[in-house]
CSV table of C-alpha atoms and ligand atoms in Angstrom, one decimal:
chain,number,residue,atom,x,y,z
A,185,MET,CA,0.0,0.0,0.0
A,186,HIS,CA,2.9,2.4,0.9
A,187,ILE,CA,4.1,2.2,-2.7
A,188,VAL,CA,0.8,3.2,-4.2
A,189,PHE,CA,0.6,6.4,-2.1
A,190,ALA,CA,4.3,7.0,-2.8
A,191,TYR,CA,3.6,6.7,-6.5
A,192,ILE,CA,0.7,9.1,-6.4
A,193,LYS,CA,2.9,11.6,-4.6
A,194,PHE,CA,5.6,11.1,-7.1
A,195,LEU,CA,3.2,11.8,-10.0
A,196,LEU,CA,2.0,15.0,-8.4
A,197,ARG,CA,5.6,16.3,-7.9
A,198,SER,CA,7.3,15.0,-11.0
A,199,THR,CA,8.0,16.9,-14.3
A,200,ASN,CA,9.6,16.2,-17.7
A,201,GLN,CA,12.4,18.3,-19.1
A,202,HIS,CA,10.2,21.5,-19.0
A,203,GLY,CA,11.1,23.6,-16.0
A,204,VAL,CA,14.5,22.0,-15.7
A,205,HIS,CA,16.9,25.0,-15.8
A,206,SER,CA,20.1,23.1,-15.1
A,207,PRO,CA,21.8,22.6,-18.5
A,208,PHE,CA,23.5,19.4,-17.1
A,209,VAL,CA,20.2,17.9,-16.0
A,210,TYR,CA,18.3,19.1,-19.1
A,211,SER,CA,20.8,17.5,-21.4
A,212,LEU,CA,20.7,14.3,-19.4
A,213,VAL,CA,16.9,14.1,-19.5
A,214,THR,CA,16.5,15.0,-23.2
A,215,LYS,CA,19.5,13.2,-24.6
A,216,CYS,CA,19.6,10.1,-22.4
A,217,PHE,CA,16.4,9.5,-20.4
A,218,TYR,CA,14.1,10.3,-23.3
A,219,ASP,CA,16.4,9.0,-26.1
A,220,ARG,CA,14.1,6.7,-28.2
A,221,LYS,CA,16.7,5.4,-30.6
A,222,LYS,CA,17.1,1.7,-30.9
A,223,TYR,CA,20.7,0.7,-30.1
A,224,PRO,CA,22.2,-2.6,-31.3
A,225,SER,CA,23.0,-3.5,-27.6
A,226,TYR,CA,19.3,-3.7,-26.9
A,227,ALA,CA,19.1,-6.9,-29.0
A,228,LEU,CA,21.8,-8.5,-26.9
A,229,LEU,CA,20.0,-7.6,-23.7
A,230,LYS,CA,16.8,-9.1,-25.1
A,231,GLU,CA,18.5,-12.4,-25.9
A,232,HIS,CA,20.3,-12.5,-22.6
A,233,ARG,CA,17.0,-12.0,-20.7
A,234,LYS,CA,15.2,-14.5,-22.9
A,235,SER,CA,17.8,-17.1,-22.1
A,236,LEU,CA,17.2,-16.6,-18.3
A,237,LEU,CA,13.4,-16.6,-18.8
A,238,LYS,CA,13.7,-20.0,-20.5
A,239,ASP,CA,15.9,-21.5,-17.8
A,240,LYS,CA,13.9,-24.1,-15.9
A,241,LYS,CA,16.6,-24.8,-13.3
A,242,THR,CA,15.6,-24.5,-9.6
A,243,ILE,CA,18.1,-23.0,-7.2
A,244,GLN,CA,18.4,-22.6,-3.5
A,245,ILE,CA,18.5,-18.9,-2.5
A,246,THR,CA,20.6,-17.4,0.3
A,247,ASP,CA,18.7,-14.3,1.2
A,248,PHE,CA,20.9,-11.3,2.2
A,249,GLY,CA,18.5,-8.5,1.4
A,250,ALA,CA,15.3,-7.2,2.7
A,251,GLY,CA,13.5,-10.3,1.5
A,252,SER,CA,11.1,-10.6,-1.4
A,253,LYS,CA,7.5,-9.4,-1.7
A,254,VAL,CA,7.0,-12.0,-4.5
A,255,PHE,CA,8.7,-15.2,-3.4
A,256,LYS,CA,7.7,-17.0,-0.2
A,257,THR,CA,10.3,-19.8,-0.2
A,258,ASP,CA,14.0,-20.0,-0.7
A,259,THR,CA,13.8,-22.5,-3.6
A,260,ARG,CA,13.3,-20.6,-6.8
A,261,LYS,CA,13.0,-21.2,-10.5
A,262,VAL,CA,15.5,-19.2,-12.5
A,263,SER,CA,12.8,-18.3,-15.0
A,264,LYS,CA,10.5,-17.0,-12.3
A,265,MET,CA,13.4,-14.9,-10.7
A,266,ALA,CA,14.2,-13.4,-14.1
A,267,LYS,CA,10.5,-12.5,-14.6
A,268,ASN,CA,10.0,-11.0,-11.1
A,269,ALA,CA,13.2,-10.0,-9.4
A,270,GLY,CA,15.5,-8.3,-11.9
A,271,ILE,CA,15.7,-4.9,-13.5
A,272,SER,CA,12.8,-4.3,-16.1
A,273,PRO,CA,13.6,-4.3,-19.8
A,274,LYS,CA,12.9,-0.5,-19.9
A,275,ARG,CA,15.2,0.3,-17.0
A,276,ALA,CA,17.8,-2.0,-18.5
A,277,ARG,CA,17.8,0.0,-21.7
A,278,LEU,CA,18.0,3.2,-19.7
A,279,LEU,CA,21.0,1.9,-17.7
A,280,ASN,CA,22.7,0.9,-20.9
A,281,ARG,CA,22.2,4.4,-22.3
A,282,LEU,CA,23.3,6.1,-19.1
A,283,VAL,CA,26.7,4.2,-19.2
A,284,ARG,CA,27.2,5.5,-22.8
A,285,TYR,CA,25.9,9.0,-22.2
A,286,LEU,CA,28.0,9.5,-19.1
A,287,GLU,CA,31.1,7.8,-20.8
A,288,VAL,CA,31.5,5.4,-17.9
A,289,ASP,CA,34.8,3.5,-17.8
A,290,ARG,CA,34.5,1.8,-14.4
A,291,ALA,CA,31.3,0.7,-12.7
A,292,VAL,CA,30.4,-1.2,-9.6
A,293,GLU,CA,27.1,-2.9,-8.8
A,294,LEU,CA,26.0,-4.1,-5.4
A,295,GLY,CA,23.5,-6.9,-6.0
A,296,THR,CA,24.1,-8.9,-9.2
A,297,SER,CA,21.2,-11.3,-8.8
A,298,LEU,CA,20.9,-13.1,-12.2
A,299,GLY,CA,22.9,-10.3,-13.9
A,300,LEU,CA,20.2,-8.5,-15.8
A,301,GLY,CA,21.4,-5.1,-14.5
A,302,THR,CA,25.1,-6.0,-15.0
A,303,ALA,CA,24.4,-7.0,-18.6
A,304,ALA,CA,22.7,-3.7,-19.1
A,305,ILE,CA,25.8,-1.9,-18.0
A,306,ALA,CA,28.1,-4.1,-20.0
A,307,ALA,CA,26.3,-4.5,-23.4
A,308,GLY,CA,28.0,-2.7,-26.2
A,309,ASN,CA,29.8,-0.3,-23.7
A,310,MET,CA,33.5,0.3,-23.2
A,311,VAL,CA,33.2,-0.3,-19.5
A,312,LYS,CA,34.7,-2.5,-16.8
A,313,ILE,CA,32.2,-3.6,-14.2
A,314,THR,CA,32.7,-5.2,-10.8
A,315,THR,CA,29.5,-6.8,-9.5
A,316,ILE,CA,29.0,-8.4,-6.1
A,317,GLU,CA,26.4,-11.0,-5.2
A,318,GLY,CA,26.0,-12.8,-1.9
A,319,CYS,CA,24.0,-15.8,-3.0
A,320,PRO,CA,26.4,-18.4,-4.5
A,321,GLU,CA,23.8,-20.3,-6.5
A,322,THR,CA,22.3,-17.1,-8.0
A,323,ALA,CA,25.8,-15.9,-8.8
A,324,LYS,CA,26.7,-19.2,-10.5
A,325,ILE,CA,23.8,-18.8,-12.9
A,326,ALA,CA,24.7,-15.1,-13.6
A,327,GLY,CA,28.3,-16.1,-14.2
A,328,GLU,CA,27.4,-18.9,-16.6
A,329,LYS,CA,25.2,-16.5,-18.6
A,330,PHE,CA,27.9,-13.8,-18.7
A,331,LYS,CA,30.3,-16.4,-20.2
A,332,GLU,CA,27.7,-17.7,-22.7
A,333,PHE,CA,27.0,-14.2,-23.9
A,334,GLY,CA,30.6,-13.1,-24.1
A,335,PHE,CA,30.4,-10.4,-21.4
A,336,ASP,CA,34.2,-10.4,-20.7
A,337,ASN,CA,34.1,-6.9,-19.2
A,338,ILE,CA,32.3,-8.2,-16.1
A,339,GLN,CA,34.1,-9.2,-12.9
A,340,LEU,CA,31.7,-11.1,-10.7
A,341,LYS,CA,32.5,-11.5,-7.0
A,342,VAL,CA,30.6,-13.7,-4.6
A,343,GLY,CA,30.3,-12.6,-1.0
A,344,LYS,CA,28.5,-10.2,1.3
A,345,PHE,CA,28.8,-6.5,0.3
A,346,GLU,CA,30.2,-5.8,3.7
A,347,GLU,CA,33.3,-7.9,3.0
A,348,PHE,CA,34.2,-5.8,0.0
A,349,LEU,CA,33.3,-2.3,1.4
A,350,GLY,CA,36.5,-1.3,3.2
A,351,GLU,CA,37.8,2.1,3.4
A,352,LYS,CA,40.1,3.7,0.9
A,353,ARG,CA,42.9,3.9,3.3
A,354,ILE,CA,43.3,0.2,3.2
A,355,GLN,CA,45.8,0.8,0.4
A,356,ASN,CA,48.2,2.2,3.1
A,357,SER,CA,47.1,0.4,6.2
A,358,ARG,CA,46.4,-3.3,5.5
A,359,PHE,CA,46.5,-4.5,9.1
A,360,LYS,CA,43.9,-2.0,10.5
A,361,ILE,CA,41.4,-2.8,7.8
A,362,GLN,CA,42.0,-6.5,8.0
A,363,ASP,CA,40.9,-6.4,11.6
A,364,SER,CA,38.0,-3.9,11.2
A,365,LYS,CA,36.6,-5.8,8.2
A,366,ILE,CA,36.6,-9.1,10.1
A,367,ALA,CA,35.0,-7.5,13.1
A,368,SER,CA,32.2,-6.1,10.9
A,369,THR,CA,31.4,-9.3,9.1
A,370,ASP,CA,32.0,-12.0,11.7
A,371,ASN,CA,32.4,-12.0,15.4
A,372,ARG,CA,34.2,-15.3,15.5
A,373,GLN,CA,37.9,-15.5,15.2
A,374,PRO,CA,38.5,-16.3,11.5
A,375,THR,CA,40.7,-19.1,10.3
A,376,THR,CA,43.8,-18.1,8.3
A,377,GLY,CA,42.0,-18.8,5.1
A,378,ASN,CA,39.0,-16.6,5.9
A,379,ARG,CA,41.3,-13.9,7.1
A,380,GLN,CA,43.2,-13.9,3.8
A,381,GLN,CA,40.0,-13.9,1.9
A,382,ALA,CA,38.7,-10.9,3.9
A,383,ILE,CA,41.9,-9.0,3.1
A,384,HIS,CA,41.6,-9.9,-0.5
A,385,ASN,CA,37.9,-8.9,-0.7
A,386,SER,CA,38.5,-5.6,1.1
A,387,GLU,CA,41.1,-4.6,-1.4
A,388,LEU,CA,38.9,-5.1,-4.4
A,389,LEU,CA,37.1,-1.7,-4.3
A,390,THR,CA,40.0,0.7,-3.9
A,391,GLN,CA,39.8,2.7,-7.1
A,392,ASN,CA,37.4,5.3,-8.2
A,393,PHE,CA,34.2,4.4,-10.0
A,394,ASP,CA,32.3,6.5,-12.6
A,395,LEU,CA,29.0,4.7,-11.9
A,396,LEU,CA,27.9,2.9,-8.7
A,397,PHE,CA,24.7,1.0,-8.9
A,398,ILE,CA,23.3,0.0,-5.4
A,399,ASP,CA,20.7,-2.6,-5.8
A,400,GLY,CA,20.7,-5.0,-2.9
A,401,HIS,CA,19.4,-5.1,0.7
A,402,HIS,CA,16.7,-2.4,0.3
A,403,GLN,CA,16.6,-1.2,3.9
A,404,LYS,CA,17.4,2.2,5.4
A,405,GLU,CA,20.4,1.4,7.6
A,406,ALA,CA,22.1,-0.9,5.0
A,407,THR,CA,21.6,1.6,2.2
A,408,LEU,CA,23.0,4.4,4.2
A,409,SER,CA,26.0,2.3,5.3
A,410,TYR,CA,26.7,1.4,1.6
A,411,PHE,CA,26.4,5.0,0.6
A,412,GLU,CA,28.9,6.1,3.3
A,413,LYS,CA,31.3,3.3,2.5
A,414,LEU,CA,31.2,4.0,-1.3
A,415,LEU,CA,31.7,7.7,-0.9
A,416,PRO,CA,35.6,7.4,-0.8
A,417,LEU,CA,35.3,5.7,-4.3
A,418,ILE,CA,33.6,8.6,-6.1
A,419,HIS,CA,35.1,11.5,-8.1
A,420,ASN,CA,33.6,14.8,-9.2
A,421,ASP,CA,31.7,13.2,-12.2
A,422,SER,CA,30.6,10.0,-10.6
A,423,VAL,CA,26.9,9.0,-10.4
A,424,MET,CA,25.4,6.7,-7.7
A,425,ILE,CA,22.1,5.0,-8.5
A,426,PHE,CA,20.0,3.7,-5.7
A,427,ASP,CA,17.2,1.2,-6.6
A,428,ASP,CA,13.8,1.1,-4.9
A,429,ILE,CA,14.0,4.5,-3.1
A,430,HIS,CA,10.3,4.5,-2.5
A,431,TRP,CA,10.0,0.7,-1.7
A,432,SER,CA,9.3,1.4,2.1
A,433,LYS,CA,9.3,4.3,4.5
A,434,GLY,CA,12.8,3.3,5.6
A,435,MET,CA,14.1,3.5,2.0
A,436,GLU,CA,12.4,6.9,1.6
A,437,ALA,CA,14.1,8.1,4.8
A,438,ALA,CA,17.5,6.8,3.5
A,439,TRP,CA,17.0,8.7,0.2
A,440,GLU,CA,16.3,11.9,2.0
A,441,GLU,CA,19.5,11.5,4.1
A,442,ILE,CA,21.5,10.8,0.9
A,443,LYS,CA,20.1,13.9,-0.8
A,444,ALA,CA,21.0,16.0,2.2
A,445,ASN,CA,24.6,14.8,2.3
A,446,PRO,CA,26.9,17.9,1.7
A,447,LYS,CA,28.8,16.0,-1.0
A,448,VAL,CA,25.7,15.4,-3.1
A,449,THR,CA,24.8,18.3,-5.4
A,450,VAL,CA,22.3,17.1,-7.9
A,451,SER,CA,19.7,14.4,-7.1
A,452,ILE,CA,17.1,13.0,-9.5
A,453,ASP,CA,14.2,11.0,-8.2
A,454,THR,CA,12.8,8.9,-11.1
A,455,PHE,CA,10.6,6.9,-8.6
A,456,GLN,CA,12.3,3.5,-9.1
A,457,TRP,CA,15.8,5.0,-9.0
A,458,GLY,CA,17.4,7.8,-7.2
A,459,LEU,CA,20.4,9.2,-9.0
A,460,VAL,CA,22.9,11.4,-7.2
A,461,PHE,CA,25.8,13.5,-8.6
A,462,PHE,CA,28.7,15.1,-6.8
A,463,ARG,CA,29.6,17.9,-9.3
A,464,ARG,CA,31.1,20.6,-7.3
A,465,GLU,CA,30.5,23.2,-10.0
A,466,GLN,CA,26.7,22.6,-9.7
A,467,GLU,CA,24.4,24.2,-7.2
A,468,LYS,CA,22.6,21.8,-4.9
A,469,GLU,CA,19.2,21.0,-6.5
A,470,HIS,CA,16.7,18.1,-6.3
A,471,PHE,CA,14.7,17.0,-9.4
A,472,VAL,CA,11.8,14.7,-9.7
A,473,ILE,CA,11.6,13.4,-13.2
A,474,ARG,CA,9.1,11.1,-15.0
A,475,ILE,CA,10.9,8.6,-17.2
B,131,LIG,C1,17.3,-6.7,-6.3
B,131,LIG,S1,18.5,-8.0,-6.5
B,131,LIG,C2,19.6,-7.3,-7.7
B,131,LIG,C3,19.0,-7.1,-9.1
B,131,LIG,C4,20.0,-6.8,-10.2
B,131,LIG,N1,20.9,-5.7,-9.8
B,131,LIG,C5,19.3,-6.5,-11.5
B,131,LIG,O1,19.4,-5.3,-11.9
B,131,LIG,O2,18.7,-7.3,-12.0
B,131,LIG,C6,19.4,-7.8,-5.1
B,131,LIG,C7,20.5,-8.9,-4.9
B,131,LIG,O3,21.4,-8.4,-3.9
B,131,LIG,C8,21.8,-9.5,-3.1
B,131,LIG,N2,22.2,-9.0,-1.8
B,131,LIG,C9,21.4,-8.3,-1.0
B,131,LIG,N3,22.0,-7.9,0.1
B,131,LIG,C10,23.3,-8.4,0.0
B,131,LIG,C11,24.5,-8.4,0.8
B,131,LIG,N4,24.4,-7.7,2.0
B,131,LIG,N5,25.6,-8.9,0.4
B,131,LIG,C12,25.6,-9.6,-0.8
B,131,LIG,N6,24.5,-9.7,-1.6
B,131,LIG,C13,23.4,-9.1,-1.2
B,131,LIG,C14,20.7,-10.5,-3.1
B,131,LIG,O4,21.1,-11.8,-2.9
B,131,LIG,C15,20.0,-10.2,-4.5
B,131,LIG,O5,20.4,-11.2,-5.4
């Protein structure tokens, strides 16, 4: 029910390009959001999705997120997951265009699931993506499909987001992070193997990213913590995209806090996604745009 009211509120507040005075946002909306051209990459995305929709395998899900409003059990058919849980075809095409329009070289995605969003970032784009998924069986299917469709610009990592989200200073201070990482993921004393894996994982995200797609664990505290931990990985022209910002009251509260962060200048609420930019040359301004 929350989502229905949230959508009505969104419709009342949202606009199209008219009334957008920022040249940066106007251009983004008219040249990317509303770009109706058919790109060759769309055909690849369609085939990739079709292949998942045809996959009759059943897998055992490890649920790390806020749970599902669609699925009641942890045993799921890949075809049903592809139908209900991933990014929609329309959003996938938008994500694909955004990567091109913003000339994204390096992207990171939290929450691969079956890889529909990852494929949208990758298809036909000169980009390198790191994507992280906690559920091993889901990740296995995603990885197989990336291989089958020749997405060799995707690096898929399996593990909890928290294991990968260290702080940037880890480059200089291995030992500190090694301990703080372990403390935040597991209270038990880790074995040497686990310890080494934790160090390895926490060193994965140490470079800047142009696009950061946060699409897992749709709850307030988790979302805010990912935002804070990803902040050291942005630069002036990065964009962060948060999925499901109106999914619950908690997610809406998280979105408001993200918008209010002093590092955020432009924010765009498109209902499903919240996009934030950090361009210092831009005045702080919030937009609500119908896609
Ligand atoms: C909504 S799905 C991602 C959809 C995908 N990005 C797409 O565009 O199709 C969220 C995924 O995040 C994973 N996830 C949620 N919380 C996680 C966590 N803390 N660590 C690792 N994976 C997590 C879930 O297992 C799930 O597969």
